[in-house]
Coordinates of N, CA, C and O in Angstrom, one line a residue:
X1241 N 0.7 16.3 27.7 CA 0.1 16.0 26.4 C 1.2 16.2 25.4 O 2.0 17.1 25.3
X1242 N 1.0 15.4 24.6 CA 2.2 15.8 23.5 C 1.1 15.3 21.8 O 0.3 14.4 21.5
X1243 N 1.9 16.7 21.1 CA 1.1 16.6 19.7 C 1.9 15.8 18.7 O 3.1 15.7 18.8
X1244 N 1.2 15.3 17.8 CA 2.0 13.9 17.0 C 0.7 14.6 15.8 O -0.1 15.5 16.0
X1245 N 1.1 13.9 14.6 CA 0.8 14.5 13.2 C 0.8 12.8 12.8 O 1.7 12.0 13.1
X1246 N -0.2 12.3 12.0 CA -0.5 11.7 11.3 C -0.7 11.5 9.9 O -1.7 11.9 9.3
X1247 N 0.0 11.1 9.3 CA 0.2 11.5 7.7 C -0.5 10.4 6.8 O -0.5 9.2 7.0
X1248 N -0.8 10.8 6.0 CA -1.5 9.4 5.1 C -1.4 9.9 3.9 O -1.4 11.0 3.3
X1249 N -1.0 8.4 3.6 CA -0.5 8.9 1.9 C -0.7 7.9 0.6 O -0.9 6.7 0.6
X1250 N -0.6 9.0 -0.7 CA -0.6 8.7 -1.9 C 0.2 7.2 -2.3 O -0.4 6.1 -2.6
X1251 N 1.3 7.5 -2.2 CA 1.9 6.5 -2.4 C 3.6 6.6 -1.5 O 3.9 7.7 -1.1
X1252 N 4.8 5.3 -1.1 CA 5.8 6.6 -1.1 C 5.9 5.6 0.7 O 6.8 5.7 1.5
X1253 N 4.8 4.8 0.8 CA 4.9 4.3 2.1 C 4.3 2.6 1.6 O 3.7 2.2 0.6
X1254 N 4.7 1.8 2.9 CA 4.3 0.5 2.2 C 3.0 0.2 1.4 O 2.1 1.1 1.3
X1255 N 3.0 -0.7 0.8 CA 1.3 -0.7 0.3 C 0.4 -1.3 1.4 O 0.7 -1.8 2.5
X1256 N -0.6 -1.1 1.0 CA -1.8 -1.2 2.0 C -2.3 -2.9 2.5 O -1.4 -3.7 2.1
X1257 N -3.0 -3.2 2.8 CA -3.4 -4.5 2.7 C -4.7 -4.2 1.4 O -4.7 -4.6 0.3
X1258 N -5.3 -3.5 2.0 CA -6.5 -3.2 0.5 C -6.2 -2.0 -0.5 O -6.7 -0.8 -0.5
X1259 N -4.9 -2.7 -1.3 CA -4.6 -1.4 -1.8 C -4.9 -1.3 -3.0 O -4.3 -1.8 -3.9
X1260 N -6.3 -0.3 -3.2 CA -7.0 -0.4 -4.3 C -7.4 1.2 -4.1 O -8.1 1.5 -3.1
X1261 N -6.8 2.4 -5.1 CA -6.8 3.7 -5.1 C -8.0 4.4 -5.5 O -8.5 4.4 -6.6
X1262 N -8.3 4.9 -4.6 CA -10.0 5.5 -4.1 C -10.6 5.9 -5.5 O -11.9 5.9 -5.6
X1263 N -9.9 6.4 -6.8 CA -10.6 6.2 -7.5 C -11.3 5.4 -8.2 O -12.1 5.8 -9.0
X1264 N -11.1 3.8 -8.0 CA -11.7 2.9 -8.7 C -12.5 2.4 -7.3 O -12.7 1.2 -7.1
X1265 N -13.1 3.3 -6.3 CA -14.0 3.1 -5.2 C -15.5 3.6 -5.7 O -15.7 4.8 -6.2
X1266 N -16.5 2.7 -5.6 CA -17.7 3.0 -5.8 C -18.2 4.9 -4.8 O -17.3 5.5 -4.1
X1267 N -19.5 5.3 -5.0 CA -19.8 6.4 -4.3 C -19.9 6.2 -3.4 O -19.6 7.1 -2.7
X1268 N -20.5 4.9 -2.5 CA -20.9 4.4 -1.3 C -19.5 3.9 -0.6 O -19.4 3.9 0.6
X1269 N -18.6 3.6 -1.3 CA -17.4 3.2 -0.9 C -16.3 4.5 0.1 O -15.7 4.6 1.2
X1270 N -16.6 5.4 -1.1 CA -15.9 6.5 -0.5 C -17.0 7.2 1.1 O -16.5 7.3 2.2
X1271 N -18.1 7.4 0.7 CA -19.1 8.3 1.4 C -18.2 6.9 3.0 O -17.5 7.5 3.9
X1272 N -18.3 5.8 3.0 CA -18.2 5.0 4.1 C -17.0 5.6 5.0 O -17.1 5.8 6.2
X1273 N -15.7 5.7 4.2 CA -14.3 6.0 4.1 C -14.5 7.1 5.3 O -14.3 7.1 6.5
X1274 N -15.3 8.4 4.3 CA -15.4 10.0 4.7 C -16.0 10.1 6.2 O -15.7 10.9 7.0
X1275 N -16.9 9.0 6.3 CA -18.1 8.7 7.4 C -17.2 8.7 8.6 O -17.1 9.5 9.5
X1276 N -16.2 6.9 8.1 CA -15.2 6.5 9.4 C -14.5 7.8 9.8 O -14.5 8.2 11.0
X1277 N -13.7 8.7 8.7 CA -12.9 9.5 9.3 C -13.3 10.3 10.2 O -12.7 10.6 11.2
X1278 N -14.4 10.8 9.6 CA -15.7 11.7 10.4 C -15.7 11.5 12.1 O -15.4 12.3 13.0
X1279 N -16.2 10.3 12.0 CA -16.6 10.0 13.2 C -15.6 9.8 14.0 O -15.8 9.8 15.2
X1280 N -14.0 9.3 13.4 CA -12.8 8.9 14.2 C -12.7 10.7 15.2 O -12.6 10.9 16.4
X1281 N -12.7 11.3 14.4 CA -12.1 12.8 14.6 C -13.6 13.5 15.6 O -13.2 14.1 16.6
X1282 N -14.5 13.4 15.5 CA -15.5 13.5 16.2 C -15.6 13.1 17.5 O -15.9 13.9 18.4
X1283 N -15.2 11.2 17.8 CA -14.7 10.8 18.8 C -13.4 11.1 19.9 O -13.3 10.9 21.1
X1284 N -12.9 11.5 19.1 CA -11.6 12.3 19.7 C -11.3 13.5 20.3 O -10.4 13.7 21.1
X1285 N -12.8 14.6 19.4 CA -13.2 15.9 19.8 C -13.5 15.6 21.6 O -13.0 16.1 22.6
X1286 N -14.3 14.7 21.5 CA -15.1 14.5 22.6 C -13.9 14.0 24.3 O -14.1 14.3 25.4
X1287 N -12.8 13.2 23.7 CA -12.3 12.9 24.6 C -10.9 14.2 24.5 O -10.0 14.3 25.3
X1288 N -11.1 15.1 23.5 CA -9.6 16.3 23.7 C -8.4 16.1 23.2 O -7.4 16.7 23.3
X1289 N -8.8 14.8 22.4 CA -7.5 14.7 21.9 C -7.3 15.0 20.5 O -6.1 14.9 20.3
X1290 N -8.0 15.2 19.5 CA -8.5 16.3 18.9 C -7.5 17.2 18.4 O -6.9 17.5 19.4
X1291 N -6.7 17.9 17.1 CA -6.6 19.2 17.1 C -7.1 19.7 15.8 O -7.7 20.7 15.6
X1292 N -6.6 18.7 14.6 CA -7.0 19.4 13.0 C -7.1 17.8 12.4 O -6.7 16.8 13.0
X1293 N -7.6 17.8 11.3 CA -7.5 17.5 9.9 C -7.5 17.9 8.8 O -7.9 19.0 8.7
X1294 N -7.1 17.4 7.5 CA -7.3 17.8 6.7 C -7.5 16.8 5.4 O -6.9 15.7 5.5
X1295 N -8.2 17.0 4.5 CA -7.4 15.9 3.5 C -7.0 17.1 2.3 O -7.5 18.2 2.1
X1296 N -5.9 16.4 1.5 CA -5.1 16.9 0.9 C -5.9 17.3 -1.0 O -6.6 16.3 -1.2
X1297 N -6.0 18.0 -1.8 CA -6.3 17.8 -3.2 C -4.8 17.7 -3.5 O -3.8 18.2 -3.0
X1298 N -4.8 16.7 -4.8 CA -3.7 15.9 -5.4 C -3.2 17.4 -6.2 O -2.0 17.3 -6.6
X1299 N -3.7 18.7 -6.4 CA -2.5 20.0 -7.3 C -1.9 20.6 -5.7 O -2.3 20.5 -4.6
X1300 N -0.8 21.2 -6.4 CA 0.4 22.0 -5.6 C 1.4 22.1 -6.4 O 1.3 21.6 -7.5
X1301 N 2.3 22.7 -6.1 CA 3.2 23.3 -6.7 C 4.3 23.8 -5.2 O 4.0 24.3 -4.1
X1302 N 5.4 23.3 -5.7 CA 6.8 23.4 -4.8 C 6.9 25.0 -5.2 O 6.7 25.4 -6.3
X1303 N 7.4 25.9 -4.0 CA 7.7 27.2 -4.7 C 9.0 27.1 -3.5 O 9.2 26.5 -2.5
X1304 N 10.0 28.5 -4.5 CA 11.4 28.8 -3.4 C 11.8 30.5 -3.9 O 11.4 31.1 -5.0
X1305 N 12.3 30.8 -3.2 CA 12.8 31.9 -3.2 C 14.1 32.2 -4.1 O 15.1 31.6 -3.9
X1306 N 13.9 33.0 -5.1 CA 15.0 32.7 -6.0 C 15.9 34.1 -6.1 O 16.5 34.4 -7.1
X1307 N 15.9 34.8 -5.0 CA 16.7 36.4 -5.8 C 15.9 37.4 -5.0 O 14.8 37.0 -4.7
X1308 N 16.3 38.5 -4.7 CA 15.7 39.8 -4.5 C 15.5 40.0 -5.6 O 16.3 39.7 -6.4
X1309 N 14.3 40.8 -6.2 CA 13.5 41.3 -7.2 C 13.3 40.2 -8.7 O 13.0 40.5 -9.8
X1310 N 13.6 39.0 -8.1 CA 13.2 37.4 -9.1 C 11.8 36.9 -8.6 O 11.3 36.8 -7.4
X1311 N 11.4 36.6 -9.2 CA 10.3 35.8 -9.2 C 10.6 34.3 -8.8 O 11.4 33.5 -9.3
X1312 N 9.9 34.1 -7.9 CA 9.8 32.8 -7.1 C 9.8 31.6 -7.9 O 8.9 31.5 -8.8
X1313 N 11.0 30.4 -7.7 CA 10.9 29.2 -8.7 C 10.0 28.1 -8.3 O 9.7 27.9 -7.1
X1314 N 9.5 27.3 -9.4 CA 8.3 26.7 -8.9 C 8.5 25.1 -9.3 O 9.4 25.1 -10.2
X1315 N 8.0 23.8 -9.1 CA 8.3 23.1 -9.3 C 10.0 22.4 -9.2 O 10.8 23.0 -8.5
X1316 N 10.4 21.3 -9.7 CA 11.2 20.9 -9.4 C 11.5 19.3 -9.9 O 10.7 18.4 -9.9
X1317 N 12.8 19.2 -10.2 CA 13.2 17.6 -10.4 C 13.2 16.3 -9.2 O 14.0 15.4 -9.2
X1318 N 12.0 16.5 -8.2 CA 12.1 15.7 -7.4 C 10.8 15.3 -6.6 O 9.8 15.9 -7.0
X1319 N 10.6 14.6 -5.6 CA 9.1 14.1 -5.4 C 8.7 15.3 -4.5 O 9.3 16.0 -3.8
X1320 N 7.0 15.3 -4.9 CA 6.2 16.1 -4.9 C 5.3 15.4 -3.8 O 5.0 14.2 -3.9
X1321 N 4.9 16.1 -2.9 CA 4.1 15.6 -1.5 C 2.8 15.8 -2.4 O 1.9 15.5 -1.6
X1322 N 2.2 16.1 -3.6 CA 0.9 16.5 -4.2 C 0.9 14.6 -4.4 O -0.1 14.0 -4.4
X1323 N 2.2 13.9 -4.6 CA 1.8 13.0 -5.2 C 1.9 11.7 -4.2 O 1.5 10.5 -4.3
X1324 N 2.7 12.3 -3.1 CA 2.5 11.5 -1.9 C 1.4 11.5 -0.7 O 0.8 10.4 -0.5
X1325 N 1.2 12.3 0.0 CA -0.4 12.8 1.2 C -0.9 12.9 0.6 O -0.8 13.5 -0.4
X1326 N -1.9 12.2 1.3 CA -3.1 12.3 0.6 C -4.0 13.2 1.6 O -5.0 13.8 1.1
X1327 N -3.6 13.5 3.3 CA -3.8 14.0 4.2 C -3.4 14.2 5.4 O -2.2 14.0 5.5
X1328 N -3.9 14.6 6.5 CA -3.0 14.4 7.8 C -4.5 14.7 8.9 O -5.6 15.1 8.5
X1329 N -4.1 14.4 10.1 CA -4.3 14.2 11.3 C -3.7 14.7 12.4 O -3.1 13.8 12.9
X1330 N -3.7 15.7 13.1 CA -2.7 15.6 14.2 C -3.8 15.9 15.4 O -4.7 16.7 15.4
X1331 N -3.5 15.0 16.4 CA -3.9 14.3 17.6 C -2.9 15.3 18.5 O -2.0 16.0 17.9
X1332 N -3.1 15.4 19.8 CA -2.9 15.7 21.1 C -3.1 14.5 22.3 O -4.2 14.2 22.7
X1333 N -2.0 13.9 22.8 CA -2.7 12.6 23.6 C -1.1 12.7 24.7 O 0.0 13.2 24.6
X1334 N -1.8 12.0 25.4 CA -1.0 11.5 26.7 C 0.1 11.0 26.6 O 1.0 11.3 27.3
X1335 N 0.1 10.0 25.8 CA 1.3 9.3 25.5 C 1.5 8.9 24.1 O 0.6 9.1 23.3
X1336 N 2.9 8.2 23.6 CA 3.3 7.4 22.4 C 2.4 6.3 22.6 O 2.0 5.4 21.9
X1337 N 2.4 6.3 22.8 CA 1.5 4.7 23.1 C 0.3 4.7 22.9 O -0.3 3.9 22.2
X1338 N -0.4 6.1 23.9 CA -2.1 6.2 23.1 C -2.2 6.7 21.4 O -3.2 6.6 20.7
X1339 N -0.5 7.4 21.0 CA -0.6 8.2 19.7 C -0.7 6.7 18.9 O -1.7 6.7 18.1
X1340 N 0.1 5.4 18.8 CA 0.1 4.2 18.5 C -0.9 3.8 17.9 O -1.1 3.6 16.7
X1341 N -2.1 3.6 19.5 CA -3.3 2.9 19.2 C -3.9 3.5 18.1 O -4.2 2.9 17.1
X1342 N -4.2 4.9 18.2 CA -4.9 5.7 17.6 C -4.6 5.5 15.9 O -5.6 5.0 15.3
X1343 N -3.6 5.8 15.1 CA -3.2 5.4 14.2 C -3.2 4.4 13.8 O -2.8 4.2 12.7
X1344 N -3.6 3.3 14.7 CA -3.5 2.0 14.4 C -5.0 1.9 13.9 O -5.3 1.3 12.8
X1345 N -5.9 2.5 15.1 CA -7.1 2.7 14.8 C -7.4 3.2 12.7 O -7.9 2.6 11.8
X1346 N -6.9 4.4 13.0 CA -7.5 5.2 11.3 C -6.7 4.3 10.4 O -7.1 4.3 9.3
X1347 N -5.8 3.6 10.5 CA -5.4 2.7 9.3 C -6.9 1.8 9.3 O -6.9 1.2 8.3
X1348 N -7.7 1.6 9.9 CA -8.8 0.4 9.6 C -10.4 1.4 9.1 O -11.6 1.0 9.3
X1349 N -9.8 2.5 8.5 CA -10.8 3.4 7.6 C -11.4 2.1 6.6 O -10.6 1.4 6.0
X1350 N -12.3 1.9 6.4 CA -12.7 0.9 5.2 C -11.9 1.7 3.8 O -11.2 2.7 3.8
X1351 N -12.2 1.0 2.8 CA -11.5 1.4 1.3 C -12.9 0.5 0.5 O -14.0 0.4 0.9
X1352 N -12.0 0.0 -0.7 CA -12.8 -1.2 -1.4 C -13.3 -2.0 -1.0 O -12.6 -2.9 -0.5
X1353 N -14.7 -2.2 -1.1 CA -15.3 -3.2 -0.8 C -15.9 -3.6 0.4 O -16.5 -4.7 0.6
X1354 N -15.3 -2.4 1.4 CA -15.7 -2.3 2.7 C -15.4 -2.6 3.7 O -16.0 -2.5 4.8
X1355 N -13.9 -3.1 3.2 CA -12.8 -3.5 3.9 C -12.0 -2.9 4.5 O -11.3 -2.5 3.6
X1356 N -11.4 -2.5 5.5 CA -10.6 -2.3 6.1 C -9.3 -1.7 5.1 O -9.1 -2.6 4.3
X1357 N -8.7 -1.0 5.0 CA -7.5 -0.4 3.7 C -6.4 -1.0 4.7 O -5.5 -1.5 4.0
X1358 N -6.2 -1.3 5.9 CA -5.1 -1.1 6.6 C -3.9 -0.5 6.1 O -3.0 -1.2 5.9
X1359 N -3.8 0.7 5.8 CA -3.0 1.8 5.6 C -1.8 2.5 5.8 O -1.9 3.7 5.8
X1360 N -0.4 2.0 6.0 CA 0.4 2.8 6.6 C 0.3 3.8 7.3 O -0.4 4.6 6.6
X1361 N 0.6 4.3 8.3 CA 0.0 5.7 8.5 C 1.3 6.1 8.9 O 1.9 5.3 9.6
X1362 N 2.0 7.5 8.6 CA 3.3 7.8 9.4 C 2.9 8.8 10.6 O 2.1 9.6 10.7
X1363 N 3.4 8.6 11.0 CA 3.0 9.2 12.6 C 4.3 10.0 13.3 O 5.3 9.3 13.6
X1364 N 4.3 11.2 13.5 CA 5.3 11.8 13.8 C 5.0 13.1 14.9 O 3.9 13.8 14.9
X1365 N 6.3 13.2 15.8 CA 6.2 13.7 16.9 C 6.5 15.4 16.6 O 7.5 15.7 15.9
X1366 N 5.8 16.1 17.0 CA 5.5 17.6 17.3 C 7.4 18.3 18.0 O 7.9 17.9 19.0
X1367 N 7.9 18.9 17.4 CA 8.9 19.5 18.3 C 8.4 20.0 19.8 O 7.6 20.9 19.6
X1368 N 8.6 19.8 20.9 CA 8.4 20.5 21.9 C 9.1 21.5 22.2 O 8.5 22.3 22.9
X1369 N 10.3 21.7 21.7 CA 10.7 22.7 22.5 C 12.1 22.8 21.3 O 12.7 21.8 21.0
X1370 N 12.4 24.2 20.7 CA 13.5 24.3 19.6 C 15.0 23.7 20.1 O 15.5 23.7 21.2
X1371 N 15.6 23.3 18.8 CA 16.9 22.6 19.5 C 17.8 23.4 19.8 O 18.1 24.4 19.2
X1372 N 18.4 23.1 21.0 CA 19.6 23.8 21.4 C 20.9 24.1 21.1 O 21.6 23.1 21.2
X1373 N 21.4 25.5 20.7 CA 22.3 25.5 19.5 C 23.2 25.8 20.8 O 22.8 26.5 21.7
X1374 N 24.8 25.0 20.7 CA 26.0 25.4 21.7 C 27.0 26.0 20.5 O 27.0 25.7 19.4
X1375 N 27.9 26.9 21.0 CA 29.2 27.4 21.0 C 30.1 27.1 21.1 O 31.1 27.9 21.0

């Protein structure tokens, strides 16, 4: 089994086929969206492939370490994942290939109008094992 991470995003990746930003989505629009993802992740429970979701709220703040006895710096001159994810997904599955389908799958979450968003989705593989540092 290998774990892969599903990313979905604000903006920052191609545009969508229905790309029309969930705030100008009716209440029935969204609840439909919430439903699919629902049940994608539910479905998945059931066959193990399964591990987390999340969806993202649009505040955050970049923080870094600035000094022994400084106060931590916050923000920054550069892009902000508050304004890119909108969420994530990460799956457990057999192969690249079932991680494929799968993502292929949640890009077809409806959006506006009940359509299908087809979504970018970036999909990225889990480290297995730390890289090996030589001398």
């Amino acid at each position: 089994m290998a774990k892969y991470l599903m990313l979905k995003h604000y903006r920052g990746a191609p545009d969508a086929v229905n790309n029309v930003m969930m705030d100008q989505w009716t209440p029935e629009e969204i609840s439909a969206h919430v439903t699919y993802m629902q049940d994608f992740a539910k479905r998945l429970e059931r066959t193990g492939e399964f591990v987390d979701s999340q969806a993202l709220a649009p505040e955050g703040t970049w923080v870094r370490y600035d000094g022994e006895g400084r106060p931590p710096v916050t923000d920054g001159p550069f892009a902000e994942t508050k304004d890119l994810i909108a969420g994530w997904m990460v799956i457990d599955v057999d192969s690249y290939e079932r991680a494929l389908e799968l993502a292929g799958e949640l890009s077809a979450a409806p959006g506006k109008d009940g359509k299908p968003i087809h979504e970018w989705l970036e999909l990225r593989p889990f480290l297995t094992a730390p890289p090996t540092v030589t001398e």
